[in-house]
CSV table of C-alpha atoms and ligand atoms in Angstrom, one decimal:
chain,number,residue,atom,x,y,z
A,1,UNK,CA,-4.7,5.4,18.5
A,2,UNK,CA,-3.4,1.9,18.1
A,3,UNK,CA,-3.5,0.1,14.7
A,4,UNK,CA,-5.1,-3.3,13.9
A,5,UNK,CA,-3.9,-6.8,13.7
A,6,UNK,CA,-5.1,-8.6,10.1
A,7,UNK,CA,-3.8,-12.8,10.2
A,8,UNK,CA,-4.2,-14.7,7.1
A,9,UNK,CA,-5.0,-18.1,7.8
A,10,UNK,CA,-4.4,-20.2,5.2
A,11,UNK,CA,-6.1,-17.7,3.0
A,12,UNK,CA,-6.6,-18.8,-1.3
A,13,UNK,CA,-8.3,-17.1,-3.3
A,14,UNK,CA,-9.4,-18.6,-7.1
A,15,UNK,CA,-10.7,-16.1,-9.8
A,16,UNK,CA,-13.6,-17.5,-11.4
A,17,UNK,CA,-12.6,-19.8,-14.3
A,18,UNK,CA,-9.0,-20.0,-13.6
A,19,UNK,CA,-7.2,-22.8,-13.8
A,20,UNK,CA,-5.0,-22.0,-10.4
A,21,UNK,CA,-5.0,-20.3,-7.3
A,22,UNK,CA,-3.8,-17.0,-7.6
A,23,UNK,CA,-3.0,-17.1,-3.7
A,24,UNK,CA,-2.2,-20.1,-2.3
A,25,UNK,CA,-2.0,-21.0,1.8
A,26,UNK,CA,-1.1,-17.5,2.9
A,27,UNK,CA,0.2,-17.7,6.1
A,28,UNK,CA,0.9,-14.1,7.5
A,29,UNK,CA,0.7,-12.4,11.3
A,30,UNK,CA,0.7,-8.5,10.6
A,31,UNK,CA,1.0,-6.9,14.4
A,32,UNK,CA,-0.5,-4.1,15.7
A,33,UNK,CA,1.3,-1.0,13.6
A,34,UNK,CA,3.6,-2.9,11.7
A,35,UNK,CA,4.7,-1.9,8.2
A,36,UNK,CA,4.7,-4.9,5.7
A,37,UNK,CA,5.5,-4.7,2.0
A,38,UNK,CA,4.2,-7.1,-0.1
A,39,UNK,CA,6.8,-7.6,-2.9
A,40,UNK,CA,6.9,-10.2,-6.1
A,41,UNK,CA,7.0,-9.6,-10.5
A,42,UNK,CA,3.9,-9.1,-11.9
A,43,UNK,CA,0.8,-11.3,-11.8
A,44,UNK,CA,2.2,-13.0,-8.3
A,45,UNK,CA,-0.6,-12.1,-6.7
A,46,UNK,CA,-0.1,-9.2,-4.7
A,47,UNK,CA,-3.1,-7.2,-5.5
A,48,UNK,CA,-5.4,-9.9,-5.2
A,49,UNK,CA,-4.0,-10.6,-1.3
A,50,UNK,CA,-4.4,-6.8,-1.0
A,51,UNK,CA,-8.0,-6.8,-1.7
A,52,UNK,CA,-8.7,-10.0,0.2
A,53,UNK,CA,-8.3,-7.7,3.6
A,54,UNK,CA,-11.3,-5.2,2.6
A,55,UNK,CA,-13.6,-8.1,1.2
A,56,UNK,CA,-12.4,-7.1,-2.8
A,57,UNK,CA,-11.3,-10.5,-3.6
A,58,UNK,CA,-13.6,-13.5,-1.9
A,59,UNK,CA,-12.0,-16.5,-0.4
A,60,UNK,CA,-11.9,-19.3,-1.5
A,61,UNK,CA,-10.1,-21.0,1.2
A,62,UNK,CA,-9.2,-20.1,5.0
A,63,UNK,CA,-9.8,-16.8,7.3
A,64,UNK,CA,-8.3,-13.5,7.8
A,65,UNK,CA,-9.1,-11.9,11.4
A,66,UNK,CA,-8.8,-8.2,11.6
A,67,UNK,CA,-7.9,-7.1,15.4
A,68,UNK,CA,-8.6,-11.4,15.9
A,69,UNK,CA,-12.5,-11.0,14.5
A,70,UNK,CA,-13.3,-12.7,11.6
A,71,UNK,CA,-13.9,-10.4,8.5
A,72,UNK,CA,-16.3,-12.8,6.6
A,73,UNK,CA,-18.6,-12.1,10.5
A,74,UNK,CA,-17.9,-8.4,9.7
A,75,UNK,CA,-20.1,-6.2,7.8
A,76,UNK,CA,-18.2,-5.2,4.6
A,77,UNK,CA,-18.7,-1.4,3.6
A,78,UNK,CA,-17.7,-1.1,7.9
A,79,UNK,CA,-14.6,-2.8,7.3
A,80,UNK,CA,-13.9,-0.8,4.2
A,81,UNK,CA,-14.9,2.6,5.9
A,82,UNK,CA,-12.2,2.1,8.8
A,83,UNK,CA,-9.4,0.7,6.0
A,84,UNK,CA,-7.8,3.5,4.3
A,85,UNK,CA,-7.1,1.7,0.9
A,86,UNK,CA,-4.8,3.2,-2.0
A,87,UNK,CA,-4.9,1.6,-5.8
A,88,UNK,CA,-2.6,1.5,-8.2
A,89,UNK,CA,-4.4,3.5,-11.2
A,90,UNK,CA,-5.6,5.7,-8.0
A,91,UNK,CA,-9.5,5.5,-8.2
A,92,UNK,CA,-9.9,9.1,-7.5
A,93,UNK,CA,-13.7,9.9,-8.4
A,94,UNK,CA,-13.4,12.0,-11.5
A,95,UNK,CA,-16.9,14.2,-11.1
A,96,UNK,CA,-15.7,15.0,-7.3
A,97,UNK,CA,-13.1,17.9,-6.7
A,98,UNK,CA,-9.8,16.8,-5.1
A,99,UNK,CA,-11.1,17.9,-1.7
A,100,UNK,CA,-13.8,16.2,-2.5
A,101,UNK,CA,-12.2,13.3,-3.0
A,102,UNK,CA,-9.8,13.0,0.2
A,103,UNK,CA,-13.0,13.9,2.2
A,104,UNK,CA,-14.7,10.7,1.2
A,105,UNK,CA,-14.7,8.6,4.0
A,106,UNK,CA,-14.2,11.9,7.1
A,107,UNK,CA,-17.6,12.6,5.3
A,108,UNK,CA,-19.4,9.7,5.5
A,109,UNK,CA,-18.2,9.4,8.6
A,110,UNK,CA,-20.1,12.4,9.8
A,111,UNK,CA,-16.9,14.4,11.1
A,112,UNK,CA,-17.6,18.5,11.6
A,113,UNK,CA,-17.3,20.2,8.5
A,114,UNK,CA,-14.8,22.3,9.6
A,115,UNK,CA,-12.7,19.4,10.9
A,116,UNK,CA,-13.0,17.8,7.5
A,117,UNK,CA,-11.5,21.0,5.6
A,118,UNK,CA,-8.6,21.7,7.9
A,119,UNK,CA,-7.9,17.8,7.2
A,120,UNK,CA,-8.3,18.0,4.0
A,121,UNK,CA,-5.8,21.0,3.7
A,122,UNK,CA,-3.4,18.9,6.0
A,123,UNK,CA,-3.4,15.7,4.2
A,124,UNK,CA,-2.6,17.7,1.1
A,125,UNK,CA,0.5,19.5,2.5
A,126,UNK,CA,1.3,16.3,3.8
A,127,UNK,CA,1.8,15.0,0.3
A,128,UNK,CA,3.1,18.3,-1.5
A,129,UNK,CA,0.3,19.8,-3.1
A,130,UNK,CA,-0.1,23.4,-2.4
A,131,UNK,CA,-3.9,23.5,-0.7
A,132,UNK,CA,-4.7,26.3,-2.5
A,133,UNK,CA,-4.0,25.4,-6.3
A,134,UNK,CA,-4.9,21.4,-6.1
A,135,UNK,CA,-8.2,21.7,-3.7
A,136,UNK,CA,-10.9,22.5,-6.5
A,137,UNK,CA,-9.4,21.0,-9.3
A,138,UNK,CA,-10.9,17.7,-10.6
A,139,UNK,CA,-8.6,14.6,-11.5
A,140,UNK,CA,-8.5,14.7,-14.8
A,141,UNK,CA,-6.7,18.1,-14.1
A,142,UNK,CA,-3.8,16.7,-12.3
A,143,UNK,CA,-0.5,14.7,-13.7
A,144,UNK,CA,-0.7,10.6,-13.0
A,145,UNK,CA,2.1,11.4,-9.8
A,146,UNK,CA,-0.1,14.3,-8.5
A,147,UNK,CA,-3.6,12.1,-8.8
A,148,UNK,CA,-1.3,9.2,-6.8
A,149,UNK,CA,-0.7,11.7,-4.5
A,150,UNK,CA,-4.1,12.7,-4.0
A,151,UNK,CA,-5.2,8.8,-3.9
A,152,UNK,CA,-2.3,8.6,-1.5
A,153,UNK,CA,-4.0,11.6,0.8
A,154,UNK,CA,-7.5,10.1,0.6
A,155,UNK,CA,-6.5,6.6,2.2
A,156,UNK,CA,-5.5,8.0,5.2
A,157,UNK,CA,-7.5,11.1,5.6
A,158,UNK,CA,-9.7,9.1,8.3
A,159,UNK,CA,-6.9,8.2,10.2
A,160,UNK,CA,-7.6,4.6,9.6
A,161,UNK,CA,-6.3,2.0,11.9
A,162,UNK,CA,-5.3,-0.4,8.5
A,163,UNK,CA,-3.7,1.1,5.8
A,164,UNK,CA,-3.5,-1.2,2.3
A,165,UNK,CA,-1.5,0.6,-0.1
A,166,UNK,CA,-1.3,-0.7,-3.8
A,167,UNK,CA,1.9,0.6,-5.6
A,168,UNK,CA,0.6,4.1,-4.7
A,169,UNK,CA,4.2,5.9,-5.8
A,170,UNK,CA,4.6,4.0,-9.2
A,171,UNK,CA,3.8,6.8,-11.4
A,172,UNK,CA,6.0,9.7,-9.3
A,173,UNK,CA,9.6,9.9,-10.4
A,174,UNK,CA,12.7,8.9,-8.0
A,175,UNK,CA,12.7,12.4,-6.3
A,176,UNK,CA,9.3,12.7,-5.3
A,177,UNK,CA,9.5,9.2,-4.0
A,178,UNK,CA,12.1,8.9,-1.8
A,179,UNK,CA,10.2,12.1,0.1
A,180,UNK,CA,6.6,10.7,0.2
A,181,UNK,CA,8.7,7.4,1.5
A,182,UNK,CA,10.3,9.3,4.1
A,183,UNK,CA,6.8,11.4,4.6
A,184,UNK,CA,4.6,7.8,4.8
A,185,UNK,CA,6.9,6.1,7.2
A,186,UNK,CA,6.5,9.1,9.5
A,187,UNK,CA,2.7,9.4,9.3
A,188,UNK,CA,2.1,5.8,9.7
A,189,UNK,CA,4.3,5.8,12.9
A,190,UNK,CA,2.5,8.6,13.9
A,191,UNK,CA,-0.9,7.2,13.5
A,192,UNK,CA,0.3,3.7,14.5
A,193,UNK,CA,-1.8,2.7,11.3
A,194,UNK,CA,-0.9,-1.0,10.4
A,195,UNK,CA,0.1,-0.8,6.5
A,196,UNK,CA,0.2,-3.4,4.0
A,197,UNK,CA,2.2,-1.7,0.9
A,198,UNK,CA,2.1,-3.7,-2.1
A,199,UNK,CA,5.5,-2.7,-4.8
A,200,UNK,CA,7.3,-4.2,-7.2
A,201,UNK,CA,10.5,-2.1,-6.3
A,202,UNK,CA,12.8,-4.5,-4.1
A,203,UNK,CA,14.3,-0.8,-2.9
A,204,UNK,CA,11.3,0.5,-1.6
A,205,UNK,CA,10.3,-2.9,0.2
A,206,UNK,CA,13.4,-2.3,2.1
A,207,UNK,CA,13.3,0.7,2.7
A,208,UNK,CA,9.8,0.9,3.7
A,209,UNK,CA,9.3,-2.2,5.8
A,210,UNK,CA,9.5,-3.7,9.3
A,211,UNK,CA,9.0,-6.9,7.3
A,212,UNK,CA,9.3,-8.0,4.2
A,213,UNK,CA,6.8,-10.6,2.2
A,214,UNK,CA,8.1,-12.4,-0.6
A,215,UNK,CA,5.3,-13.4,-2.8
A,216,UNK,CA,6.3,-15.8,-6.1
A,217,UNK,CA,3.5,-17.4,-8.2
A,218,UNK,CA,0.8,-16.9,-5.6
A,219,UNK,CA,2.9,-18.6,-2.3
A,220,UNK,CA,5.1,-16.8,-0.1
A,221,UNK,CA,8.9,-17.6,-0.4
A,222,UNK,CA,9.9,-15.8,2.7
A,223,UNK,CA,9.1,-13.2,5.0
A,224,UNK,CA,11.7,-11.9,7.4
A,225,UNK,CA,13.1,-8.3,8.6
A,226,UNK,CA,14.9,-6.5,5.2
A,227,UNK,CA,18.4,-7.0,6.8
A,228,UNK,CA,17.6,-10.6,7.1
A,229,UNK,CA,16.0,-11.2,3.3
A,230,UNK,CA,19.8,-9.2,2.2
A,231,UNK,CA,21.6,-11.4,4.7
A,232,UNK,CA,20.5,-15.0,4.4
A,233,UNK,CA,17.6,-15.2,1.5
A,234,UNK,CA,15.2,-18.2,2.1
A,235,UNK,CA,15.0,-19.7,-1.5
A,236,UNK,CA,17.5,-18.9,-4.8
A,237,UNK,CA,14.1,-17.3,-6.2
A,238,UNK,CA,14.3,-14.1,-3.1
A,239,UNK,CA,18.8,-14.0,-3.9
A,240,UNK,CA,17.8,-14.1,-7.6
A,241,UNK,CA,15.4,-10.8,-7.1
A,242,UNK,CA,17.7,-8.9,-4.1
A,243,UNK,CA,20.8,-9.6,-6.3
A,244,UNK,CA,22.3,-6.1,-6.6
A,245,UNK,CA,21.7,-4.4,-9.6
A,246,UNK,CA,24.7,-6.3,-11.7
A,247,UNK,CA,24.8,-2.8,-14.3
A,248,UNK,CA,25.3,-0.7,-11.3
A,249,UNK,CA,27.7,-2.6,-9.4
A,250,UNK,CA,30.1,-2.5,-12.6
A,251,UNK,CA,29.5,1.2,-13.5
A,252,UNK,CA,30.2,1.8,-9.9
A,253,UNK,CA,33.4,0.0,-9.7
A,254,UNK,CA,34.5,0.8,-13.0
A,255,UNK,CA,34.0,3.8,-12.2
A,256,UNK,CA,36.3,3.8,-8.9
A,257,UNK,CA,39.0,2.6,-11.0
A,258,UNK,CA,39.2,4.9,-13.2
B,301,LIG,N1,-10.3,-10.0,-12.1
B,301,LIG,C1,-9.5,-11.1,-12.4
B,301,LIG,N2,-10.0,-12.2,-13.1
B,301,LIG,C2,-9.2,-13.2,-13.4
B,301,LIG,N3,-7.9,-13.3,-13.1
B,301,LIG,C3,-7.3,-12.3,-12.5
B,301,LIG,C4,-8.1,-11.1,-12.1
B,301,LIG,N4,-7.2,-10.2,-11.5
B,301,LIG,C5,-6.0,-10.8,-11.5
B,301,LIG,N5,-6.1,-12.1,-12.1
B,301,LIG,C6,-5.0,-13.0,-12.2
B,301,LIG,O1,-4.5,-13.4,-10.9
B,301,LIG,C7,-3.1,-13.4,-10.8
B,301,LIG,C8,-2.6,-12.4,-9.8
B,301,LIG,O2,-2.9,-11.1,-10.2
B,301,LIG,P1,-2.6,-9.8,-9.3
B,301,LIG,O3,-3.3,-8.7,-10.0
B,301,LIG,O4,-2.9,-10.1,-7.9
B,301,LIG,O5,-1.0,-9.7,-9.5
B,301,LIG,P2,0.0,-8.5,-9.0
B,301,LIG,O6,1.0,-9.2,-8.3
B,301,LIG,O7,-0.8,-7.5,-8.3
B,301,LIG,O8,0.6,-8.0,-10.4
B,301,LIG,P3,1.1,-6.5,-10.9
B,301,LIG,O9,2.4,-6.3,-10.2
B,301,LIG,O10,1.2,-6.6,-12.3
B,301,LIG,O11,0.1,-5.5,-10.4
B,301,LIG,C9,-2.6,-13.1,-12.2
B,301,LIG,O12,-2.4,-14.4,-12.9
B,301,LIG,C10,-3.8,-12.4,-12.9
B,301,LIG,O13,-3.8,-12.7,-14.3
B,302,LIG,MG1,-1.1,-5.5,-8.8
């Protein structure tokens, strides 16, 4: 199974009431498969392009094509159904067992029952929760990293062919992290899913990415491979948030010295 393409053409979107365009003239080619992370502080607009892909967030301005059909054509709970989408506070449906949860979309999607559990067991080794103890318990019985983890599970349960992730590992601790980073990059090239992985963590845009999007106040300041953003940043404002980590770099070489 091959991934989609999603372009943004010129894509703004406006909330109601505001004064500005929380995106502005988005201009953005995902391919077939690629792995983009969406990166900028706070209130830049991330989310807001996140949701524009599954018809969350109207346009106000411009297209996006997904595999070069336009989505406003499309019907929306269809695109939504073949988009695995993970949020940031993880949207896990509290009355609905874990299982129950990462089933959601297999199940309305009329997959064999049987096929469904085994998935459901696989997707929840796949993210390091024992089958056994997390499959019947219900959110509110799980730890903010272990419900991310489930959110994480249920996205791509379906094996969908777009994957738009929403800081999904904000609330799991360094450790945990760097595996399910390690875990994600190998399912996603496994699945050929095309990913959009919104973070605030300049490491884990790097890390993650085939390319890097830049996103300041709305606009895009660059968007380039991660060695290129480190090598030759497009605007002080990308330098300014890739500088090294200035507490680090002296602990480190203090360090060294001594
Ligand atoms: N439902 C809404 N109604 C009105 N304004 C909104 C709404 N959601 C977001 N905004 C505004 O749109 C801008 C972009 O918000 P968005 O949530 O996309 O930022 P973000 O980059 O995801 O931030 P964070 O890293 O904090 O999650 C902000 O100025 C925010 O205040
Ligand atoms: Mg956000």
């Amino acid at each position: 199974m091959s991934g989609s393409s999603i372009q943004f053409k010129n894509v703004s979107a406006r909330y109601p009431d505001a004064d500005r365009n929380a995106v502005s003239d988005i201009n953005l080619d995902v391919r077939a498969g690629e792995f983009i992370t969406l990166v900028g502080p706070s209130g830049c607009g991330k989310t807001t392009l996140l949701r524009t892909v599954n018809r969350l967030t109207p346009l106000t301005g411009g297209s996006i094509l997904l595999d070069g059909t336009d989505i406003a054509t499309l019907d929306a709970i269809q695109v939504r159904r073949s988009i695995g989408y993970a949020i940031q506070a993880t949207g896990l449906f509290p009355h609905m067992t874990v299982a129950q949860n990462i089933a959601v979309v297999p199940s309305l999607l009329e997959w064999p029952r049987a096929e469904i559990d085994a998935r459901v067991n696989e997707m929840l080794e796949l993210v390091r929760l024992d089958p056994d103890r997390y499959r019947n318990r219900r959110p509110r019985e799980l730890s903010g990293g272990e419900a991310q983890r489930v959110g994480v599970a249920r996205a791509l349960a379906a094996r969908p062919r777009a994957l738009l992730m929403d800081e999904p590992f904000g609330a799991l601790d360094a450790i945990v992290r760097r595996k399910l980073q390690v875990e994600l990059i190998q399912i996603v090239r496994d699945t050929g899913s095309t990913t959009i992985f919104v973070t605030h963590d300049v490491n884990e845009s790097l890390h993650l990415a085939d390319r890097v999007v830049v996103l300041n106040a709305g606009h895009i300041e660059q968007i380039a491979r991660p060695a290129e953003i480190l090598r030759a940043p497009a605007t002080p404002f990308v330098a300014e948030l890739f500088a090294p980590d200035e507490t680090i770099e002296r602990l480190r070489s203090d360090a060294s010295r001594s």
